[in-house]
mmCIF file of C-alpha atoms in Angstrom:
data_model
loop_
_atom_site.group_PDB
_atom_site.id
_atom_site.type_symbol
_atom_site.label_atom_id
_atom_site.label_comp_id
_atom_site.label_asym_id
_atom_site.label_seq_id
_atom_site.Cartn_x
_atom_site.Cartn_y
_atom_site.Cartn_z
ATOM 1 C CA UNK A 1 -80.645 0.194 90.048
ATOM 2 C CA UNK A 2 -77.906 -1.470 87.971
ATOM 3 C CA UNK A 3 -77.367 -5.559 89.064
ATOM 4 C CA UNK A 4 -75.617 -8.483 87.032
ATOM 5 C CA UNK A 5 -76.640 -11.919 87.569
ATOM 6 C CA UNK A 6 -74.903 -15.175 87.495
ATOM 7 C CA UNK A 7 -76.257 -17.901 84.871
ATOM 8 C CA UNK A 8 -76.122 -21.433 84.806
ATOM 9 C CA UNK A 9 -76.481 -21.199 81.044
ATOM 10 C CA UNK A 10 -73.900 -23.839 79.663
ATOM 11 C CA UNK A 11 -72.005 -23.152 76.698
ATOM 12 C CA UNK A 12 -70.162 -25.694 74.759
ATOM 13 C CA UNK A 13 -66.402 -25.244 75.497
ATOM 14 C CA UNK A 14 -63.433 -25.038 72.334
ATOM 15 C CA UNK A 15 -60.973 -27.876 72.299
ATOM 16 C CA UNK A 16 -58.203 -25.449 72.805
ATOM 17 C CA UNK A 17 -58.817 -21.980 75.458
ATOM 18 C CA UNK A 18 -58.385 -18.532 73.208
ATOM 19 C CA UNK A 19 -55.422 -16.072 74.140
ATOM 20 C CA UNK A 20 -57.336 -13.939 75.752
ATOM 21 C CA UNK A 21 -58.030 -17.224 78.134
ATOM 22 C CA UNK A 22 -54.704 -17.877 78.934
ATOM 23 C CA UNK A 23 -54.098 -14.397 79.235
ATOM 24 C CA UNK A 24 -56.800 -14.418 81.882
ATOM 25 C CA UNK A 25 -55.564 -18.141 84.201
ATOM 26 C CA UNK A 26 -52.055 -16.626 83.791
ATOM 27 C CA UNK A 27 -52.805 -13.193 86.316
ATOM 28 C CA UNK A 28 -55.745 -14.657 87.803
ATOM 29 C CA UNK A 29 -54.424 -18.265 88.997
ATOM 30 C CA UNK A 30 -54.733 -18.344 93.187
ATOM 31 C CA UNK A 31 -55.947 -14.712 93.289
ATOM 32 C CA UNK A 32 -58.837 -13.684 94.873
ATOM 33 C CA UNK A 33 -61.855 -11.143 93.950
ATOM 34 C CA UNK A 34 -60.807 -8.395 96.650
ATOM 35 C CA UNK A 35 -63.480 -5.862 94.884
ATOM 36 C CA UNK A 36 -66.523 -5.009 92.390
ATOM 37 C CA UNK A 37 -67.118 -1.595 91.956
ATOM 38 C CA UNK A 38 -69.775 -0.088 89.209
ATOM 39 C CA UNK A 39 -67.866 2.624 87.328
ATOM 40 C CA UNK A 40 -70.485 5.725 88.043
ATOM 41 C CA UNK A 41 -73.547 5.455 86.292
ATOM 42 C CA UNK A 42 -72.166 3.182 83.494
ATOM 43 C CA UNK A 43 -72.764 -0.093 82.299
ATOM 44 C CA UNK A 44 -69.345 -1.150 83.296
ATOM 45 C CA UNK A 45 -67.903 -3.162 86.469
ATOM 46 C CA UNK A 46 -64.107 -3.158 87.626
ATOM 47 C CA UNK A 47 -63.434 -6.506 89.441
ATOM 48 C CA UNK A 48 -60.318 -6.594 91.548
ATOM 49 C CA UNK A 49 -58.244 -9.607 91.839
ATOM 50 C CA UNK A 50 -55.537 -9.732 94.274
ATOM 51 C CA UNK A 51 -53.571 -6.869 96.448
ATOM 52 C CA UNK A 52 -50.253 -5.357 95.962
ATOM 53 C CA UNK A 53 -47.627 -5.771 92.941
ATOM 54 C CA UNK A 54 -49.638 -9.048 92.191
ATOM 55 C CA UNK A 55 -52.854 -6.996 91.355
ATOM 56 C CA UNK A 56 -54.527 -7.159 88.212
ATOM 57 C CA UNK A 57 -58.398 -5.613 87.434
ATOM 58 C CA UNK A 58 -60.788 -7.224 85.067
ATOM 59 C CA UNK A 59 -62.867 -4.348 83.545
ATOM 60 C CA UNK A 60 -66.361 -5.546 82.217
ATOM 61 C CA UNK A 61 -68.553 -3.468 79.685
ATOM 62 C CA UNK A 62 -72.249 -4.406 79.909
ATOM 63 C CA UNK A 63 -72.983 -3.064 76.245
ATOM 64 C CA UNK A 64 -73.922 -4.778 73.120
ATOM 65 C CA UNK A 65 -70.698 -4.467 71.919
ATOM 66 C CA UNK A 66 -69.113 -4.884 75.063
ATOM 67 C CA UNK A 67 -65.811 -5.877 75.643
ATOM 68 C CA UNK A 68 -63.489 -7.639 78.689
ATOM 69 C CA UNK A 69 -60.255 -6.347 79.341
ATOM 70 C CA UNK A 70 -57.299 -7.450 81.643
ATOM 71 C CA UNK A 71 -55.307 -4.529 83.030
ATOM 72 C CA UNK A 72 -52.743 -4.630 86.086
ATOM 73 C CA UNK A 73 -53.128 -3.004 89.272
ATOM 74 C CA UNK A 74 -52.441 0.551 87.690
ATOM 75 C CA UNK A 75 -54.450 0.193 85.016
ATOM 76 C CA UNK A 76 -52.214 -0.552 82.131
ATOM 77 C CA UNK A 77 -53.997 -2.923 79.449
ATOM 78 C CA UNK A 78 -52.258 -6.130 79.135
ATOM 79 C CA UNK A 79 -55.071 -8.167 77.082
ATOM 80 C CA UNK A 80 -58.637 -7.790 75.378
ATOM 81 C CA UNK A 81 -61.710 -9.689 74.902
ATOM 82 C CA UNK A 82 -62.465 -7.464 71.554
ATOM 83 C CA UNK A 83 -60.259 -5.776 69.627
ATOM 84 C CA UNK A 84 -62.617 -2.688 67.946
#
């Protein structure tokens, strides 16, 4: 079985939030996590945030090169963790 854990592991925090951040409090501000689906067999998760025109899917890569990315609610990439 595939899981993913939460950690209470602090990091320390920048003075000022990245783009990617922003990017991220901009779509995701008031919306909810409507959905967390494992892409087949993959180390990947696709987290859905909100319903409708308003939603937006945060796509996770569990690799060791991983990566984050934003995308709307039809799958069009709007922002990056990584850019490879």
């Amino acid at each position: 079985g595939v899981r993913a854990h939460v950690s209470r592991y602090e990091r320390t925090m920048p003075a000022l939030p990245s783009g990617f951040t922003m990017k991220m409090r901009k779509h995701l501000r008031g919306q909810r996590l409507n959905a967390v689906a494992q892409l087949g067999t993959d180390r990947v998760l696709d987290l859905l945030f909100g319903l409708g025109d308003r939603a937006c899917h945060v796509i996770v890569e569990m690799y060791d090169r991983g990566n984050v990315v934003l995308t709307d609610g039809a799958y069009t990439v709007l922002q990056t963790l990584r850019r490879h």
